[in-house]
PDB file of C-alpha atoms and ligand atoms in Angstrom:
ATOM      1  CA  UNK A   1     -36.357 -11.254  20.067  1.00 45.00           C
ATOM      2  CA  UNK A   2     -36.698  -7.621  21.640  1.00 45.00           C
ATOM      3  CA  UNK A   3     -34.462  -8.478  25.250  1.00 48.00           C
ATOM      4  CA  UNK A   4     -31.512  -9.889  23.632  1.00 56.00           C
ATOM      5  CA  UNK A   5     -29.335 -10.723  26.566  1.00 57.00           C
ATOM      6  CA  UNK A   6     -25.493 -11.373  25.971  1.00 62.00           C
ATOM      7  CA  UNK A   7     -24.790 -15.267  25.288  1.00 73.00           C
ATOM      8  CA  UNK A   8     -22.083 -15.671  27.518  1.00 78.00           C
ATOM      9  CA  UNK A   9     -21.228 -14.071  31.116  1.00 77.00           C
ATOM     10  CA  UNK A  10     -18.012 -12.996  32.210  1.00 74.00           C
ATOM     11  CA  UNK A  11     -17.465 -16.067  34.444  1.00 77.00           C
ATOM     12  CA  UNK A  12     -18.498 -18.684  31.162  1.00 80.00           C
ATOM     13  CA  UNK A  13     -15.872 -16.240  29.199  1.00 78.00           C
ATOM     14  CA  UNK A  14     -13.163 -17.171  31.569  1.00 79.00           C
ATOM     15  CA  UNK A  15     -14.242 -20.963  31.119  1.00 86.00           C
ATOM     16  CA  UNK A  16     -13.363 -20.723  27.690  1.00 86.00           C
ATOM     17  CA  UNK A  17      -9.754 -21.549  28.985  1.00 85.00           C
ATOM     18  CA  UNK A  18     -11.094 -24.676  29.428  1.00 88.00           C
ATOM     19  CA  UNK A  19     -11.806 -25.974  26.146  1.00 91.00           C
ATOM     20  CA  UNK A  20      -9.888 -28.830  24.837  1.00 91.00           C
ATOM     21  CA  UNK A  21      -9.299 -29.373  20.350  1.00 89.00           C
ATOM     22  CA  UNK A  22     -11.622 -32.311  21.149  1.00 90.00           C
ATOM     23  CA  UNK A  23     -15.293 -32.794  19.665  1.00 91.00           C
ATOM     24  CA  UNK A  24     -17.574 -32.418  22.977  1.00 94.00           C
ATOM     25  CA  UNK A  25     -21.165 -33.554  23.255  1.00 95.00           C
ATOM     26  CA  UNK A  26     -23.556 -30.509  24.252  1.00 96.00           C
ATOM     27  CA  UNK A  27     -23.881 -32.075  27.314  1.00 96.00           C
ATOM     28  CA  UNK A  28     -20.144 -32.402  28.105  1.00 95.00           C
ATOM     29  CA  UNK A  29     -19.802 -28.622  26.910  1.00 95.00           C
ATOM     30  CA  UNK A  30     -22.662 -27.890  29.369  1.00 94.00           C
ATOM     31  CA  UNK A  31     -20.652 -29.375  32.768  1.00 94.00           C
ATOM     32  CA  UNK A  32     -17.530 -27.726  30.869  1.00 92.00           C
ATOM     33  CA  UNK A  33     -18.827 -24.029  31.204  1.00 91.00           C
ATOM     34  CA  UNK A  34     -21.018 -24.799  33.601  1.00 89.00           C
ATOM     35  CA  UNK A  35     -24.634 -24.250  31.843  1.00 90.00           C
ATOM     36  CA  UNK A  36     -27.374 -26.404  31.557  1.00 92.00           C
ATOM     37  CA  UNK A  37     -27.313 -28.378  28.320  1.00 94.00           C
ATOM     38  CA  UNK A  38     -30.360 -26.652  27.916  1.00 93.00           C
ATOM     39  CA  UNK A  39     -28.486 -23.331  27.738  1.00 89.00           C
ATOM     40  CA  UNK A  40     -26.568 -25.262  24.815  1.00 92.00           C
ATOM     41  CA  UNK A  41     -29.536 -26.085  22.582  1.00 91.00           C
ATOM     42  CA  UNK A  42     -31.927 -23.378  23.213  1.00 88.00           C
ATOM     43  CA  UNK A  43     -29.542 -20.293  22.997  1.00 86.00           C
ATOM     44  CA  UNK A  44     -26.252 -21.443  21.457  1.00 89.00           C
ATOM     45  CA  UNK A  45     -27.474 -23.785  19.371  1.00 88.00           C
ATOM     46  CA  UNK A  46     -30.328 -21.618  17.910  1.00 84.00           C
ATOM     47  CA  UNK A  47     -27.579 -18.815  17.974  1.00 82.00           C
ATOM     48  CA  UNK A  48     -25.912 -20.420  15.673  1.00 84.00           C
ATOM     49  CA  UNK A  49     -23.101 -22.187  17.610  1.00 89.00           C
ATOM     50  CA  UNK A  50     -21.423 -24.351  14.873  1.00 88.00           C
ATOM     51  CA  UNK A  51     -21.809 -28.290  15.228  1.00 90.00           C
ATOM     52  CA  UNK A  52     -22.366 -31.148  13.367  1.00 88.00           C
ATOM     53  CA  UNK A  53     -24.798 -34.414  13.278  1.00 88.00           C
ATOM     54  CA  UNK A  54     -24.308 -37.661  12.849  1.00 88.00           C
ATOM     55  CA  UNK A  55     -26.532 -40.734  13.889  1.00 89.00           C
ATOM     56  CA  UNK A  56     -25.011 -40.382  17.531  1.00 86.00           C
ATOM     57  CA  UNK A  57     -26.306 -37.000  18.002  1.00 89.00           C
ATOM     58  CA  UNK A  58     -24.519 -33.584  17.940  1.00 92.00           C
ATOM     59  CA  UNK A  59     -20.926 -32.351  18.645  1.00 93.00           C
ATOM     60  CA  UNK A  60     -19.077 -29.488  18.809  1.00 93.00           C
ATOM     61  CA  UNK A  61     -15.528 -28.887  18.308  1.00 92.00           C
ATOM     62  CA  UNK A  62     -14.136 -27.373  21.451  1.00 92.00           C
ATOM     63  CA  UNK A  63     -12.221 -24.326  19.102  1.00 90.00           C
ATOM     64  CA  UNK A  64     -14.671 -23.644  17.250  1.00 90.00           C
ATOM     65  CA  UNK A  65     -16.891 -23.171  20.055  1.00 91.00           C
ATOM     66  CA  UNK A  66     -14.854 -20.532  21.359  1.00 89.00           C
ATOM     67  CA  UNK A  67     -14.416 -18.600  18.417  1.00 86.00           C
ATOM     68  CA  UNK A  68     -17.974 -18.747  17.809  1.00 87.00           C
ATOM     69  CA  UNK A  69     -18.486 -17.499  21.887  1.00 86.00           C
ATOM     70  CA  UNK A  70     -15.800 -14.546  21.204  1.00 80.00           C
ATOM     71  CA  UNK A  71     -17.931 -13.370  18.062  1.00 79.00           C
ATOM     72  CA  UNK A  72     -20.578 -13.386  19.576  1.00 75.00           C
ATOM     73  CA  UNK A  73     -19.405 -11.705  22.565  1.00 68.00           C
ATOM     74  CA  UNK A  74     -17.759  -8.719  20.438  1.00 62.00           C
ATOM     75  CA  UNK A  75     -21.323  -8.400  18.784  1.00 62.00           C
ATOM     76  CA  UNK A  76     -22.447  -7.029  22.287  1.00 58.00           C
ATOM     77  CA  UNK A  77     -19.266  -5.488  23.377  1.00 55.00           C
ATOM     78  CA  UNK A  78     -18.159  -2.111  22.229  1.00 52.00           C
ATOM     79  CA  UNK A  79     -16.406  -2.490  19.142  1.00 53.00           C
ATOM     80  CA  UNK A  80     -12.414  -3.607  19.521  1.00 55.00           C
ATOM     81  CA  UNK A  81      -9.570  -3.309  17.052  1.00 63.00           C
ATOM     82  CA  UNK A  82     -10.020  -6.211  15.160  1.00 70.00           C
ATOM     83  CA  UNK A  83      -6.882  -8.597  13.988  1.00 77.00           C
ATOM     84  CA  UNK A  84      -6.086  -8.170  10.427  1.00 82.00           C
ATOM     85  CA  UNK A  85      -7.009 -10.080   8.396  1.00 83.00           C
ATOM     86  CA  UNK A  86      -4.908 -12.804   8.111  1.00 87.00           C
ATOM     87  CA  UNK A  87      -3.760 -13.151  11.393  1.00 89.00           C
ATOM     88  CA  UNK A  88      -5.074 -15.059  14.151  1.00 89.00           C
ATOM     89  CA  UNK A  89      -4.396 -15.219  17.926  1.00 86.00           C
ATOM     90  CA  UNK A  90      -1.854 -17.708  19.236  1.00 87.00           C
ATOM     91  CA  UNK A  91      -3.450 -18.775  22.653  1.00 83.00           C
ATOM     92  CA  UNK A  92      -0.210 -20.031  23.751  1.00 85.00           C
ATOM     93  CA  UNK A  93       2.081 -17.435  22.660  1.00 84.00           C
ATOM     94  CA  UNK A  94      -0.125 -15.002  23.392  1.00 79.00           C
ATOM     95  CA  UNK A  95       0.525 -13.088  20.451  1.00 82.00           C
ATOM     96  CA  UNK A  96      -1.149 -12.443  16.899  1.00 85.00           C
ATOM     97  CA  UNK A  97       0.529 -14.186  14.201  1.00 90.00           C
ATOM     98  CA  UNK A  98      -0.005 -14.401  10.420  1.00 91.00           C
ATOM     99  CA  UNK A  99      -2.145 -17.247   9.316  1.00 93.00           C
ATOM    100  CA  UNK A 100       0.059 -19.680   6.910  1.00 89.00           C
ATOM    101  CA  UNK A 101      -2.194 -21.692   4.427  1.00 91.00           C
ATOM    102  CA  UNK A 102      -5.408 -21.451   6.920  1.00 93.00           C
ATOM    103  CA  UNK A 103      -7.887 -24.409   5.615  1.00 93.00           C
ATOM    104  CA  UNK A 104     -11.597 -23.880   6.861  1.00 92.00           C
ATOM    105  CA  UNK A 105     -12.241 -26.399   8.884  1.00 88.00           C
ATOM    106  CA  UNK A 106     -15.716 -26.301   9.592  1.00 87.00           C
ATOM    107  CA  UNK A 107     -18.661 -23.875   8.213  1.00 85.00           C
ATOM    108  CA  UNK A 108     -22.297 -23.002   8.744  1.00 84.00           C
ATOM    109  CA  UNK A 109     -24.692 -20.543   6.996  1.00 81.00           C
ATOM    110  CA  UNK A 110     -22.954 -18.071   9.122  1.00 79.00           C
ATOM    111  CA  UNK A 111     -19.149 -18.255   9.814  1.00 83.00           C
ATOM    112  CA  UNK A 112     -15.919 -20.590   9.224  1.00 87.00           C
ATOM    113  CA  UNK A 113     -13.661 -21.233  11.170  1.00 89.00           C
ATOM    114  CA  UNK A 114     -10.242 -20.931   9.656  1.00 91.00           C
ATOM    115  CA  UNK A 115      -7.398 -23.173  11.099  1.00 94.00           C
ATOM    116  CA  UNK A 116      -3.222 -23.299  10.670  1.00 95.00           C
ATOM    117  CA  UNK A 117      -0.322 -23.638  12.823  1.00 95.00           C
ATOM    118  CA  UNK A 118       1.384 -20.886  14.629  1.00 92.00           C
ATOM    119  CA  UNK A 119       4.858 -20.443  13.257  1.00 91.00           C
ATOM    120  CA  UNK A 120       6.473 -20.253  16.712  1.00 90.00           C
ATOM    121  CA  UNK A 121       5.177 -22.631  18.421  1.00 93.00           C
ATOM    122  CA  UNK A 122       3.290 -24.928  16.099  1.00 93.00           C
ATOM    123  CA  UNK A 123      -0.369 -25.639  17.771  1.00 92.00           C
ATOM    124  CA  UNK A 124      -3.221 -25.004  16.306  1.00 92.00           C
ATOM    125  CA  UNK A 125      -4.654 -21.590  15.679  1.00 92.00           C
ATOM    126  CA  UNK A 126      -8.459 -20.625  14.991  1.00 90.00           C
ATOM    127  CA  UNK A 127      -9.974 -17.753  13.572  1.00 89.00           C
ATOM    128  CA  UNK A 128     -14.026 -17.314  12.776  1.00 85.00           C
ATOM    129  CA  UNK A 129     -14.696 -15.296   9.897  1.00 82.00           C
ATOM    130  CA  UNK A 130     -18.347 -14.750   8.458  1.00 81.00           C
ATOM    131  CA  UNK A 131     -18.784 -17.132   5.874  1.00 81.00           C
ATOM    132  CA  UNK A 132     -17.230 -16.482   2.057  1.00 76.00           C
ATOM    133  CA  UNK A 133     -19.330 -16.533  -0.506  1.00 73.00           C
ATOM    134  CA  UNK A 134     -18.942 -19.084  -2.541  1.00 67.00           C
ATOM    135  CA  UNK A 135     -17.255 -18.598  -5.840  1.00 60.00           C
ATOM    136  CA  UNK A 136     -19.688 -19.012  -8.898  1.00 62.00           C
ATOM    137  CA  UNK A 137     -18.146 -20.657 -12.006  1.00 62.00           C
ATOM    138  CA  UNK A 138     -18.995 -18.105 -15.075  1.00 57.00           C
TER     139      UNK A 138
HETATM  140 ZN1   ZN B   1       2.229 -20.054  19.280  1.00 83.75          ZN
END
């Protein structure tokens, strides 16, 4: 692709805000950020937005989506201090805070996502990370 335009607009950024720890539908993400669901397969979903498939059809986990959008957002934003690693971003404390026994709870070819509990105020905190490699028995 030579015209790469950013995935998500300021306005669909601030919509984020929106997303629930539920599993949506594309469709119900669509009327959530206000894009076409066509917007959801064709760019996300070819982008690399994680989901995953069962005989109903697809679904997305609301935090992961957004720490897949944010990724891919910093990929076309000048380059930011990233956290450490470690550390994730408590949305309701509005703070960073150190990641205690993070699981990985869902990963593509790409990324994981990487979930624990804040220590403050308990709800659930996501980080994306490109994916691990796996490790090779010797
Ligand atoms: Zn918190």
């Amino acid at each position: 692709m030579k015209h790469r335009q950013p995935l998500l607009k300021h306005t669909q950024i601030i919509r984020l805000g929106r997303i629930l720890d539920m599993l949506y539908t594309p469709k119900e993400l669509a009327r959530e950020i206000e894009v076409t669901p066509d917007t959801i397969y064709r760019s996300y979903l070819a982008a690399g937005l994680p989901h995953v498939r069962d005989r109903k059809g697809i679904w997305i986990h609301g935090p992961a989506f957004v720490s897949w959008a944010k990724l891919t957002i910093s990929k076309h934003r000048r380059k930011r201090a990233p956290l450490p690693e470690g550390t994730a971003w408590c949305m309701r404390c509005n703070v960073p805070i150190a990641m205690e026994a993070p699981q990985v709870k869902y990963a593509n070819r790409y990324i994981e996502i990487m979930q624990s509990h804040c220590p403050h105020c308990k709800c659930l905190v996501n980080r994306a990370r490109a994916k691990q490699p796996a490790a090779r028995p010797q």
